[in-house]
Short mmCIF file of C-alpha atoms in Angstrom, two decimals:
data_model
loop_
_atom_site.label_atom_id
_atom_site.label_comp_id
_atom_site.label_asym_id
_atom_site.label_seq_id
_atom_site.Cartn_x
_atom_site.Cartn_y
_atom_site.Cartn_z
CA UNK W 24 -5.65 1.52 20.51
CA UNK W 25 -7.17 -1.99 19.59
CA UNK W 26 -10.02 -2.15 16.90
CA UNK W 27 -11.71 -4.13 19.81
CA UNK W 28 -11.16 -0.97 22.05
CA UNK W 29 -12.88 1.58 19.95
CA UNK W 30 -17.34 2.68 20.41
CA UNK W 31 -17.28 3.60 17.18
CA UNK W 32 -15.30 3.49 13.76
CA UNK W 33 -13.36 6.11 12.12
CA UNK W 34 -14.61 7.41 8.88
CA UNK W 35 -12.50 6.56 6.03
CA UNK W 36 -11.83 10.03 5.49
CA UNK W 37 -10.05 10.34 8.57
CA UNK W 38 -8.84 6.97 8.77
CA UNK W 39 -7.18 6.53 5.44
CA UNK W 40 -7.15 10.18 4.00
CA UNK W 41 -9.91 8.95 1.51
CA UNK W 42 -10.44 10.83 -1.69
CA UNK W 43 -13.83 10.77 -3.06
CA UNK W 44 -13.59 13.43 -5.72
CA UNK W 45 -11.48 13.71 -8.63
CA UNK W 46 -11.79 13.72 -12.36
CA UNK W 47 -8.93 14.48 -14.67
CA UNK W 48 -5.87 12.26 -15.61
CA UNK W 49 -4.45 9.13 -14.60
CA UNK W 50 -0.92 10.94 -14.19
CA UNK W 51 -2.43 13.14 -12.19
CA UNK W 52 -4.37 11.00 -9.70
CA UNK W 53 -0.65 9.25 -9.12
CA UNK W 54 0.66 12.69 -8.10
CA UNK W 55 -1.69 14.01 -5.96
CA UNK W 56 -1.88 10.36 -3.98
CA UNK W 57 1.86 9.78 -3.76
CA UNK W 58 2.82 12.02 -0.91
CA UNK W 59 2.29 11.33 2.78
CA UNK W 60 -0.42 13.61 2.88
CA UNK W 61 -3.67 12.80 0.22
CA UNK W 62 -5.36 16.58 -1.08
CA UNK W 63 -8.94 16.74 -0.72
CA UNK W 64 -11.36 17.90 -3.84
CA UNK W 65 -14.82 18.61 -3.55
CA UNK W 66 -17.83 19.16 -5.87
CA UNK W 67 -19.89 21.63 -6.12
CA UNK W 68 -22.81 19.67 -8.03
CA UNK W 69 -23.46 16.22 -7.23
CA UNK W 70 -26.34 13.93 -7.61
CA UNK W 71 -28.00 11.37 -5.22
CA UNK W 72 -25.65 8.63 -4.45
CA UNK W 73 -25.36 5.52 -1.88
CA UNK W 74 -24.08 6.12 1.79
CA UNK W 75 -22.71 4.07 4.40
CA UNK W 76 -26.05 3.33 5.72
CA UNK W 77 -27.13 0.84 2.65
CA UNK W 78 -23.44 -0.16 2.36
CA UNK W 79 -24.21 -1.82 5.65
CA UNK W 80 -27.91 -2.56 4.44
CA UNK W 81 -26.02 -4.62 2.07
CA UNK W 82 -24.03 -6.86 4.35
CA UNK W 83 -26.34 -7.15 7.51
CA UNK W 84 -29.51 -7.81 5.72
CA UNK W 85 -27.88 -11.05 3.70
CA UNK W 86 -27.02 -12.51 7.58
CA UNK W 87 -28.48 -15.48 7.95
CA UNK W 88 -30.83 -15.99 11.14
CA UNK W 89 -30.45 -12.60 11.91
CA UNK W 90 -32.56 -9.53 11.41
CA UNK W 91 -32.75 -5.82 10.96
CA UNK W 92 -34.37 -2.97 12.49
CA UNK W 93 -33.69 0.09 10.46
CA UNK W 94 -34.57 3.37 12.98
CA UNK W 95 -35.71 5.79 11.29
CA UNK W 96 -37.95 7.14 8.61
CA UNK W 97 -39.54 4.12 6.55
CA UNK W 98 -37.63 5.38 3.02
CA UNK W 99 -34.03 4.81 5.04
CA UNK W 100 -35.43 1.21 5.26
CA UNK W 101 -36.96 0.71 1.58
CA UNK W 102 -34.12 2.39 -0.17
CA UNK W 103 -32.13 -0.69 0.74
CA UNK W 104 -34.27 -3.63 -0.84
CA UNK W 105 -32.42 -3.27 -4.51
CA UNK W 106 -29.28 -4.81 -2.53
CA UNK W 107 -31.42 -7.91 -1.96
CA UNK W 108 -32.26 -9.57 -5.09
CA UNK W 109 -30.84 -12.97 -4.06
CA UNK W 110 -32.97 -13.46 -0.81
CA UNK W 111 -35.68 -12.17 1.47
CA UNK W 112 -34.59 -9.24 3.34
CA UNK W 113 -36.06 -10.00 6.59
CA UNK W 114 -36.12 -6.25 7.24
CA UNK W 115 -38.33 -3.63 9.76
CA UNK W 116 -38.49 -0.04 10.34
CA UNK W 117 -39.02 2.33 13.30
CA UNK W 118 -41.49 4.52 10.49
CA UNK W 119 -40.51 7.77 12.41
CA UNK W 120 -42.40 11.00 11.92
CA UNK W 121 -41.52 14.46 12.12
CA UNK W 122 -42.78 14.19 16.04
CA UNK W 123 -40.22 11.48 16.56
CA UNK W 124 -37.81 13.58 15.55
CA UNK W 125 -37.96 16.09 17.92
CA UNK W 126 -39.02 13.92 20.73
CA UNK W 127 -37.66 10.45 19.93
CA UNK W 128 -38.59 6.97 18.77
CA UNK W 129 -38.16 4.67 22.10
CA UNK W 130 -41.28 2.90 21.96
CA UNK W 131 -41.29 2.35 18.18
CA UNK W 132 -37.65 0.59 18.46
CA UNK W 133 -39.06 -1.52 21.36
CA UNK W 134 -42.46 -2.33 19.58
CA UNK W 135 -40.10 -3.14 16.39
CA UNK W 136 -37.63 -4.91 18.42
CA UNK W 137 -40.40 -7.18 20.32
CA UNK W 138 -41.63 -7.50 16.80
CA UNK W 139 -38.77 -9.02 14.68
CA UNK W 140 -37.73 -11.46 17.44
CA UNK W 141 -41.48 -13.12 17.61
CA UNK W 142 -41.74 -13.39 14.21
CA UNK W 143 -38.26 -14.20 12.61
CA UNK W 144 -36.69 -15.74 15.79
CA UNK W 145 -33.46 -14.24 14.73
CA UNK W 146 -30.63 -15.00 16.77
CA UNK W 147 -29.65 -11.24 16.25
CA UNK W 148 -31.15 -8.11 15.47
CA UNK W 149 -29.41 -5.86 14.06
CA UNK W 150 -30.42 -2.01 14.90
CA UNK W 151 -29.29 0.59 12.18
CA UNK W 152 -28.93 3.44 12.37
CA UNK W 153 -29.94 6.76 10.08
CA UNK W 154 -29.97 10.32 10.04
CA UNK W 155 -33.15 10.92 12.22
CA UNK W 156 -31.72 9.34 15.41
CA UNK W 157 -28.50 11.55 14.60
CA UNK W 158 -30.66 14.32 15.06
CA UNK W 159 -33.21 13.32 17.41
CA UNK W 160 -29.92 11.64 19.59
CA UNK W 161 -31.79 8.37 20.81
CA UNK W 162 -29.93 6.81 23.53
CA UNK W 163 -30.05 3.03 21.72
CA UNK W 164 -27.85 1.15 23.72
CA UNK W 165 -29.87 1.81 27.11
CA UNK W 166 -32.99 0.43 25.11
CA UNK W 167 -30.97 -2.38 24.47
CA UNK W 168 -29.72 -3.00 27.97
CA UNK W 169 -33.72 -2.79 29.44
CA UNK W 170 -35.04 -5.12 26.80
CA UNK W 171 -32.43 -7.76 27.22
CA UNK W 172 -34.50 -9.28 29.79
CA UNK W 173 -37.81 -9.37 27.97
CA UNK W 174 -36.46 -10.42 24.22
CA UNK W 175 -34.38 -13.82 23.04
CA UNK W 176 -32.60 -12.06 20.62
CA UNK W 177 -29.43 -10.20 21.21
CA UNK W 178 -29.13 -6.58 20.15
CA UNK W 179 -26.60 -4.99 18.41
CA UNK W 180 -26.77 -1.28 17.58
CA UNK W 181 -24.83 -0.69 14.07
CA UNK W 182 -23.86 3.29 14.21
CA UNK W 183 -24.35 4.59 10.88
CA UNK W 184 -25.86 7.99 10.47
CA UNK W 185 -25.60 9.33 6.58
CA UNK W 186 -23.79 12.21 7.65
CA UNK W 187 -20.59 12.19 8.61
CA UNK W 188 -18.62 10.52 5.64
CA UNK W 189 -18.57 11.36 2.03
CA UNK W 190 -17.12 7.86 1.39
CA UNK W 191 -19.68 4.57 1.54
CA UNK W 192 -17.12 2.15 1.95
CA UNK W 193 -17.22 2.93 5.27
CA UNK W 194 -20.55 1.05 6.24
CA UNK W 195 -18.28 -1.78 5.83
CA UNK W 196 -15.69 -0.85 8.16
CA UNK W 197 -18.81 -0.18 11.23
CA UNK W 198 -20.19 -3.68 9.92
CA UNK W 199 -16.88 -5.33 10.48
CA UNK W 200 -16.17 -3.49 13.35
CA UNK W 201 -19.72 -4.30 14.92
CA UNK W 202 -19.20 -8.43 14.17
CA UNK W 203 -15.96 -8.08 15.63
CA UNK W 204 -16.91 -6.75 18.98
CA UNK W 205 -20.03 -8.32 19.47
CA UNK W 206 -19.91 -11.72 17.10
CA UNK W 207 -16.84 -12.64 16.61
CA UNK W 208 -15.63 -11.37 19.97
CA UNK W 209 -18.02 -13.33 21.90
CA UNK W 210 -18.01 -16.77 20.56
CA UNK W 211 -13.68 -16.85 20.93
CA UNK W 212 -13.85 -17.50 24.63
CA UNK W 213 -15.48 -20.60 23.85
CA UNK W 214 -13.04 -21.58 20.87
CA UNK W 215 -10.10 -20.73 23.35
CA UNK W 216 -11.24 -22.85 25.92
CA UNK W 217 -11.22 -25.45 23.62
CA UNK W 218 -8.04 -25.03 22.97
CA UNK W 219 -6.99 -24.68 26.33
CA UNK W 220 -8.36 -28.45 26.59
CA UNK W 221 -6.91 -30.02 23.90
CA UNK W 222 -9.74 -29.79 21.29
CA UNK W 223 -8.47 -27.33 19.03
CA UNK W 224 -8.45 -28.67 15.39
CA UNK W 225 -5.35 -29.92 13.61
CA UNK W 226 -3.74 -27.00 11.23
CA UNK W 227 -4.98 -28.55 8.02
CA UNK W 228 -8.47 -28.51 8.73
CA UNK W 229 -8.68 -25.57 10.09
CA UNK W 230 -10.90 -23.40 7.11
CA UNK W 231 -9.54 -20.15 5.25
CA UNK W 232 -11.76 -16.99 6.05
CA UNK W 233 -13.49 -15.67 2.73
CA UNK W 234 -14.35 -12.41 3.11
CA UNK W 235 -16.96 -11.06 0.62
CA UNK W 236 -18.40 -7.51 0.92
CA UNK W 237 -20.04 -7.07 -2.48
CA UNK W 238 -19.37 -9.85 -4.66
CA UNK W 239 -22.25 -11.00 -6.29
CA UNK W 240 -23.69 -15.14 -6.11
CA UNK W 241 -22.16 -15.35 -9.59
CA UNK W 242 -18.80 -14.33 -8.53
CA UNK W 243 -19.15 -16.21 -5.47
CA UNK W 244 -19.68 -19.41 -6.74
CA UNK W 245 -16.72 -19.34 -9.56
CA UNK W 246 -14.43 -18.95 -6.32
CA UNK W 247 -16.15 -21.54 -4.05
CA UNK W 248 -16.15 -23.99 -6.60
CA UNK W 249 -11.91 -23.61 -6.82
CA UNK W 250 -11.82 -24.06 -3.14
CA UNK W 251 -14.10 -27.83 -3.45
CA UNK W 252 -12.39 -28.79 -6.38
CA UNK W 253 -8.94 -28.43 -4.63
CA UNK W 254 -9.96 -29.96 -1.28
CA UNK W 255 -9.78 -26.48 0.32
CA UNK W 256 -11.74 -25.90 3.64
CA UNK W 257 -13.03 -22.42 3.85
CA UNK W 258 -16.00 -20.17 5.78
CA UNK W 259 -17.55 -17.65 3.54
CA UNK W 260 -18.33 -14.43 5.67
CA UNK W 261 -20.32 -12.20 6.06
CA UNK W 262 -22.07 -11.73 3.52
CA UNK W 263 -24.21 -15.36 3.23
CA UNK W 264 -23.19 -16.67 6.48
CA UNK W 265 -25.15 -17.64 9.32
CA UNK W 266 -24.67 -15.82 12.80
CA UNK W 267 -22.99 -19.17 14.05
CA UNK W 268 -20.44 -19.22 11.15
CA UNK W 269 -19.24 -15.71 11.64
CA UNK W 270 -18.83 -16.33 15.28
CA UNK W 271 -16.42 -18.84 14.77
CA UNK W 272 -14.26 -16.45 12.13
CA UNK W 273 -11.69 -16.05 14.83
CA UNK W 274 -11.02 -19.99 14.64
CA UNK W 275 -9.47 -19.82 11.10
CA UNK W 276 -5.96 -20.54 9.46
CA UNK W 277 -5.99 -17.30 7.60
CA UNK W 278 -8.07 -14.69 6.06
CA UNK W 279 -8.35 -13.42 2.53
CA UNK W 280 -10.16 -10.62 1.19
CA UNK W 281 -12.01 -10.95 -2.31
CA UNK W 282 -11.80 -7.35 -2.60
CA UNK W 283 -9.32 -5.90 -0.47
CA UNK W 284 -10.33 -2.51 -0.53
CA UNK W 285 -13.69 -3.71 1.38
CA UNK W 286 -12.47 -6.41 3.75
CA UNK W 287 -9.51 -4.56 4.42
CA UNK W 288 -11.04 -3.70 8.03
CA UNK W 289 -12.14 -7.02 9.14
CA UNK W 290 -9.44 -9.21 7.83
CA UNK W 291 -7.01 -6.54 10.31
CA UNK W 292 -9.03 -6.84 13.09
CA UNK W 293 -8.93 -10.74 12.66
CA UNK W 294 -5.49 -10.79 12.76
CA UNK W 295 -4.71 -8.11 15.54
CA UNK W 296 -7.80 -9.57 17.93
CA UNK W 297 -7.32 -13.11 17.34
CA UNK W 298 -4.56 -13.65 15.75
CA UNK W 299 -6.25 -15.35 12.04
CA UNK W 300 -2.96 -14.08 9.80
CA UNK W 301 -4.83 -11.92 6.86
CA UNK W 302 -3.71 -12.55 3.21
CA UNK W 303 -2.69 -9.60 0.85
CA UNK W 304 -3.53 -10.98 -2.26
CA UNK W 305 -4.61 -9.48 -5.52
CA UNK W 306 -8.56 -9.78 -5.44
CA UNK W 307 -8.44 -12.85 -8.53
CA UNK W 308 -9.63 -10.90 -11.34
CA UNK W 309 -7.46 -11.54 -14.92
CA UNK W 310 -5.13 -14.67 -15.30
CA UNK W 311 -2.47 -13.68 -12.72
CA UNK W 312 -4.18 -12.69 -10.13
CA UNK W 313 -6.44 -15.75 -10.22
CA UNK W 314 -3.16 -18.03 -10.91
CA UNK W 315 -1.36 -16.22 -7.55
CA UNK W 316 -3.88 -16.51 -5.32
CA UNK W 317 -4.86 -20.58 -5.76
CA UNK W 318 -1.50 -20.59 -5.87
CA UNK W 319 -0.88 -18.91 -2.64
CA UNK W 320 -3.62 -20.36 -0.75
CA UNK W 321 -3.25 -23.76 -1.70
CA UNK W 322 0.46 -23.83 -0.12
CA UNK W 323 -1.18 -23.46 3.10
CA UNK W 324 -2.20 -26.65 2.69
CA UNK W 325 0.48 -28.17 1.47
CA UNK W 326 -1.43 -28.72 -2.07
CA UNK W 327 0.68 -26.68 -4.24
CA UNK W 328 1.20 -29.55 -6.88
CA UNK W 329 -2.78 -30.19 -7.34
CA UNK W 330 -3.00 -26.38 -7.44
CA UNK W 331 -0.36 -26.13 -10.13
CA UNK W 332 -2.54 -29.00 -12.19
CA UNK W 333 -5.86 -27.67 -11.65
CA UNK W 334 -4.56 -23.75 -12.56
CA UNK W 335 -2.47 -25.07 -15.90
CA UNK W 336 -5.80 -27.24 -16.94
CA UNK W 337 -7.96 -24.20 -16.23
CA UNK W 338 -5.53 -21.99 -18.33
CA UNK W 339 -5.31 -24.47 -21.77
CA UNK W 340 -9.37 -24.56 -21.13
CA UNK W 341 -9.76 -21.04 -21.35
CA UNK W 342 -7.04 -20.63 -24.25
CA UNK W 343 -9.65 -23.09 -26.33
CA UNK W 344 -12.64 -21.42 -25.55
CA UNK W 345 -11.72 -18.37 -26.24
CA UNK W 346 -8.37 -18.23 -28.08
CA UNK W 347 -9.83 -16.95 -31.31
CA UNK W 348 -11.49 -13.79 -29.28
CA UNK W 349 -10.32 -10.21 -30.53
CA UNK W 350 -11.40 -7.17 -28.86
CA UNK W 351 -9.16 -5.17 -31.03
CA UNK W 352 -9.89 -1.91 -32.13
CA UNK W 353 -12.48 -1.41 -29.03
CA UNK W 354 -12.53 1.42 -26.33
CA UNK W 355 -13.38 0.47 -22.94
CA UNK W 356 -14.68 2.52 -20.15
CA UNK W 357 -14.19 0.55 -16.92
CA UNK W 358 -16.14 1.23 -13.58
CA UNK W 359 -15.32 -0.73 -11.07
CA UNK W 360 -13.45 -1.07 -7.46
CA UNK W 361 -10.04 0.44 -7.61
CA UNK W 362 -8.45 -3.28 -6.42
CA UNK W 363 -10.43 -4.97 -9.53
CA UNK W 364 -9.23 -2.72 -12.12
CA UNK W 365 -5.38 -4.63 -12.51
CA UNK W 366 -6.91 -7.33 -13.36
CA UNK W 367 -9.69 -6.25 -15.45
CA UNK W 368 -7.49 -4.16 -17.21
CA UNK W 369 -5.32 -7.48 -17.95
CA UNK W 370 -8.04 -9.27 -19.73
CA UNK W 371 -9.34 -6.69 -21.60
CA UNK W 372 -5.49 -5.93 -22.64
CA UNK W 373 -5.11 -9.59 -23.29
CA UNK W 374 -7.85 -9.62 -25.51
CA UNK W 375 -6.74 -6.78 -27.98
CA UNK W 376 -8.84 -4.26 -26.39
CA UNK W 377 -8.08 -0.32 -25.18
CA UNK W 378 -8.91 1.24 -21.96
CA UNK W 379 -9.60 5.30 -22.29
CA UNK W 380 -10.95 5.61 -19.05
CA UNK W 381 -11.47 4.70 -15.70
CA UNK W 382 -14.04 5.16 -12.86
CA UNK W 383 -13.33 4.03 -9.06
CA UNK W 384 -15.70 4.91 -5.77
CA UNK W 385 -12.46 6.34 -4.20
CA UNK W 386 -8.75 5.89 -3.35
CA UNK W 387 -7.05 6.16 -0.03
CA UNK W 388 -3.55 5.83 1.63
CA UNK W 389 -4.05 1.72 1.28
CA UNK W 390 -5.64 1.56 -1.94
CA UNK W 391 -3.51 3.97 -3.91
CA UNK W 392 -0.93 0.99 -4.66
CA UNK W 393 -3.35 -0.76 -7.17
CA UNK W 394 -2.48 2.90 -9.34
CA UNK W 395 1.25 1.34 -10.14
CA UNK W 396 -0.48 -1.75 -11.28
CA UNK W 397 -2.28 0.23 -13.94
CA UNK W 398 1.27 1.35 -15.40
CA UNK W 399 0.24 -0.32 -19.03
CA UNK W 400 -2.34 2.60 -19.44
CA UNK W 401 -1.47 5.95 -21.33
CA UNK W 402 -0.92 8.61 -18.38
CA UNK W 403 -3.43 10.60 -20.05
CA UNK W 404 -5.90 8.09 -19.16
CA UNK W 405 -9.44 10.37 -17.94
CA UNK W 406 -10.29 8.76 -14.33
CA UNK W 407 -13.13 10.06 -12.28
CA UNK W 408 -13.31 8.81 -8.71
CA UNK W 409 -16.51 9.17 -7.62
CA UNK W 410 -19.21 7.92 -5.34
CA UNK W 411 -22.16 8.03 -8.68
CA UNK W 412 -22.18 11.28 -10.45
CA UNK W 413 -22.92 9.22 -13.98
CA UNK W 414 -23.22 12.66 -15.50
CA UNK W 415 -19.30 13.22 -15.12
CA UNK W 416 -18.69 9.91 -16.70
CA UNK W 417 -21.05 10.21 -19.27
CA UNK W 418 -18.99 13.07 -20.29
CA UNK W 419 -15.79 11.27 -20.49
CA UNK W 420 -17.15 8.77 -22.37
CA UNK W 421 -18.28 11.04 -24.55
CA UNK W 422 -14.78 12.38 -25.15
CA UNK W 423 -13.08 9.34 -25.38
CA UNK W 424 -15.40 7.93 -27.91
CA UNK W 425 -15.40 4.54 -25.56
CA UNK W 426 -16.97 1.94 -27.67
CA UNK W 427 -18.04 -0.42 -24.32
CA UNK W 428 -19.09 1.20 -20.39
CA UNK W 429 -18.25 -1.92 -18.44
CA UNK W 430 -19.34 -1.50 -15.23
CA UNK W 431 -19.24 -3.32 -12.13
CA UNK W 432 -22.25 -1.15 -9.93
CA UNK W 433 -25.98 -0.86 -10.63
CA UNK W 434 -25.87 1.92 -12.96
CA UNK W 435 -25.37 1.49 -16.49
CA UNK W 436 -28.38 2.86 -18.28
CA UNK W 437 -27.27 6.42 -18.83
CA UNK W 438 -23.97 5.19 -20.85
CA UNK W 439 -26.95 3.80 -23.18
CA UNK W 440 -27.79 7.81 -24.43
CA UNK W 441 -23.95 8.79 -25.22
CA UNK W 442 -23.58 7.99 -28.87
CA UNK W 443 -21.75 4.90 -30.10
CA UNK W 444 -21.46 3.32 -26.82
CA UNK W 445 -22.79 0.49 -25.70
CA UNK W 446 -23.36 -0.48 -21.80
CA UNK W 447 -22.64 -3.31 -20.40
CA UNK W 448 -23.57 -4.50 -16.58
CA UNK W 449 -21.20 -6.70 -14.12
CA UNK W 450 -23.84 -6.73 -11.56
CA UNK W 451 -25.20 -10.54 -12.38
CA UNK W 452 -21.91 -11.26 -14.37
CA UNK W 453 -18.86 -13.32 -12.54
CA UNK W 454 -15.62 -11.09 -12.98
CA UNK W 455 -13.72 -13.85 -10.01
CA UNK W 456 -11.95 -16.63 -11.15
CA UNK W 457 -11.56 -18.61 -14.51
CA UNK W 458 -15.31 -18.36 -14.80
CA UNK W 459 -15.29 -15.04 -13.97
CA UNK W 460 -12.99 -14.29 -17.70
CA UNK W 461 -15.41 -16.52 -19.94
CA UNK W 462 -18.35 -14.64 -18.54
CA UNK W 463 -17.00 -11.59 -18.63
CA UNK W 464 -15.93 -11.51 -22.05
CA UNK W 465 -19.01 -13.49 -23.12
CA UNK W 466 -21.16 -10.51 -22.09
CA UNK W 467 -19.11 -8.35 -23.80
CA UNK W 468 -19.60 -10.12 -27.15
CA UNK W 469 -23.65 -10.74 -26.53
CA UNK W 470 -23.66 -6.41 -25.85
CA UNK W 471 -25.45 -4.75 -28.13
CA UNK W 472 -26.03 -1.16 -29.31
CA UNK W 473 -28.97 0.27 -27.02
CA UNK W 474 -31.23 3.62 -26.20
CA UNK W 475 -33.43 4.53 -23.51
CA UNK W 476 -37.02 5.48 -24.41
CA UNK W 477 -37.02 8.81 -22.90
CA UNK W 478 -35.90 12.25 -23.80
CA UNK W 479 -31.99 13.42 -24.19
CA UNK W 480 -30.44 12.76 -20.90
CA UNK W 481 -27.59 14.66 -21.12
CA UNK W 482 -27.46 18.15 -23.15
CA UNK W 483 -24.60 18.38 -26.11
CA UNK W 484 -23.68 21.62 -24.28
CA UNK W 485 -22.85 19.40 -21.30
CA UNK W 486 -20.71 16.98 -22.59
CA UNK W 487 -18.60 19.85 -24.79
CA UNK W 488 -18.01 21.40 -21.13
CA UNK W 489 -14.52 20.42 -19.30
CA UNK W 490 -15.45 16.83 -17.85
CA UNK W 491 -13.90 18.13 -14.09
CA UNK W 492 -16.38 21.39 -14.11
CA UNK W 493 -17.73 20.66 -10.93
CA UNK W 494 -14.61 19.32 -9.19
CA UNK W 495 -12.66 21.97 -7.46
CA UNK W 496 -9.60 21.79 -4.99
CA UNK W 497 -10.43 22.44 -1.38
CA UNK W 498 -10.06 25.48 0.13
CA UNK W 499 -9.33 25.09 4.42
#
């Protein structure tokens, strides 16, 4: 059945056999995701970690001329604003009570709705949604349908619950999946008629799709300025785009993920819905990967010999700057997105440094191919895959003495409290492009031994204990 076809997405778990729990060897990991069928773990102690409702907080809320209802209690709405550093997070909730609950929050969504359209003048509200209406089973889209008369904005209902997937990656899939039926979808009658005229715009002009689910303005702006410096036309969606913008996505030469694991869903549906060819390229993260995709990209334009130029000058640049680096003798531990780790691991490598352990948010049937790319690793290499749970890592990094926790999320603090290591945070850092290396290992050599001023996180009994104590195989 078409993407277009489907109410409502498939969680990643049954989608793409997602594993979310896992902590033991790299060798390990391989085997148990090599077969056609991917075991499940689970864990019997976890601690509070994001879901796919502020995984789609994260996209919908950085839309420009657009805005979002959040239905629900008022902390479903709050918990979100950390996401939204960059920009106002033109942002309203339902505030529903334990009344609501039982007996539903119509006329809060409509008062909200009326609301955010006379004061923002959004093109598009979004409505999210959260575990109360799962419970209290509002019927949404007939609100929607009876206010479409009396409201300018369009609205678009966004099903997310909290419940129903251990795996937050999948807010992004109902985002995409939302923008494709009701965006996207919408504004390609127009673009086809144009066609169908004669207006349709000449091959090389037509822009390259950047799809960017997480990246931070940093990272973001080491890619954008490749694509202007090369003379390379592209539309950076969703995250940062206006409503207009992302309705024209299906008008595109191609699409390109920067991290495939996330725009993995919309850069299919682009292709099977309106035919915009999707790129499987390396997210460009380490010298390769960064060299391969302007590489690849630039071809399309027929611009392969100013690529070539621009990626050998980068390259001598870089080897000047930071030729006389040595990260020898270091342990890394490196959290990050399972289709970022190649390349990380390739500049650390390249640097004289050692990875002892790893950390992704989860690995599925799609995914599990960046594992072979890891193959200069010791198979004895502790991994945890994990949505959170810094207790389990903390442990491992006990163990494997790391000297560095480089990590690409929010959460870096408790690494601070295991002896001898020192933190270091991604989140404002580039990691893309040739920028994304000098900044990187820049912030590595600025780190500095830290401690939080509070009492002993972590117990020494816990971090003797077996890292995987609370992972267990499931039992059907």
């Amino acid at each position: 059945m078409s993407l277009m076809e489907e109410r409502k997405v498939l969680t990643r778990e049954r989608r793409l056999q997602t594993l979310s729990h896992y902590n033991g060897a790299l060798e390990g990991l391989r085997d148990e995701t090599s077969g056609a069928q991917i075991l499940q773990r689970v864990r019997t102690l976890t601690q509070v970690s994001p879901d796919e409702i502020l995984y789609a907080l994260r996209i919908l809320s950085t839309i420009k001329d657009a805005a979002v209802v959040v239905h629900g209690a008022v902390g479903c709405a709050t918990s979100g604003l950390g996401y939204h550093e960059e920009q106002p997070f033109r942002w309203y909730s339902t505030n529903l009570d334990e009344r609501d609950t039982i007996l539903g929050g119509d006329e809060k969504l409509r008062s909200a709705c009326l609301r955010a359209s006379r004061e923002t003048r959004a093109k598009v509200i979004f409505i999210v949604g959260t575990p109360v209406i799962a419970i209290n089973n509002d019927d949404v889209q007939s609100l929607i349908l009876e206010m479409s008369e009396e409201i300018d904005s369009e609205l678009i209902f966004v099903y997310t619950d909290g419940f129903k997937t251990k795996t937050p990656l999948t807010g992004y899939d109902i985002v995409s999946h939302v923008l494709l039926k009701y965006v996207i979808g919408r504004a390609r009658v127009k673009v086809d008629g144009d066609k169908a005229s004669g207006a349709g715009a000449s091959a090389n002009l037509m822009p390259v799709n950047l799809l960017s689910f997480s990246e931070n303005p940093e990272s973001l702006s080491a890619i954008i300025s490749i694509f202007r410096e090369l003379g390379i036309p592209f539309r950076l969606l969703p995250r940062y785009a206006s409503v207009e913008t992302i309705r024209q996505a299906g008008n595109a030469l191609a699409s390109v993920a920067l991290n495939p694991e996330e725009g993995q869903y919309l850069s299919e549906g682009l292709e099977e819905c309106f035919q915009v060819p999707g790129l499987c390229l390396n997210a460009p993260v380490g010298l390769k990967s960064v060299r391969s995709f302007i590489l690849h990209i630039a071809e399309l334009y027929g611009r392969s010999s100013a690529a070539e130029e621009y990626v050998e000058k980068q390259e001598s640049m870089l080897e000047r700057e930071l030729g006389g680096v040595s990260l020898a003798g270091k342990r890394f531990f490196l959290d990050a997105p399972l289709s970022l780790l190649p390349g990380l691991l390739e500049t650390i490598q390249h640097f004289g440094g050692e990875v002892v352990g790893l950390s992704v948010l989860s690995v599925d049937m799609e995914s599990r191919s960046y594992l072979e790319k890891l193959s200069s690793l010791n198979p004895g290499t502790s991994v945890v895959v994990a949505n959170g749970q810094p207790f389990e890592k903390a442990n491992v990094i006990a163990k494997r003495k790391a000297d560095y926790y480089l990590s690409y999320g929010e959460e870096v603090a408790f690494a601070g409290e295991v002896p001898g290591c020192i933190p270091v945070s991604m989140a404002h850092t580039a990691i893309l492009g040739y920028e994304g290396i000098r900044q990187l290992i820049d912030r590595i050599r600025d780190a500095v031994p830290w401690s939080l001023e509070s009492p002993e996180l972590y117990k020494k009994s816990w971090l003797r204990k077996s890292a995987n104590w609370y992972v267990k195989q499931k039992v059907k």
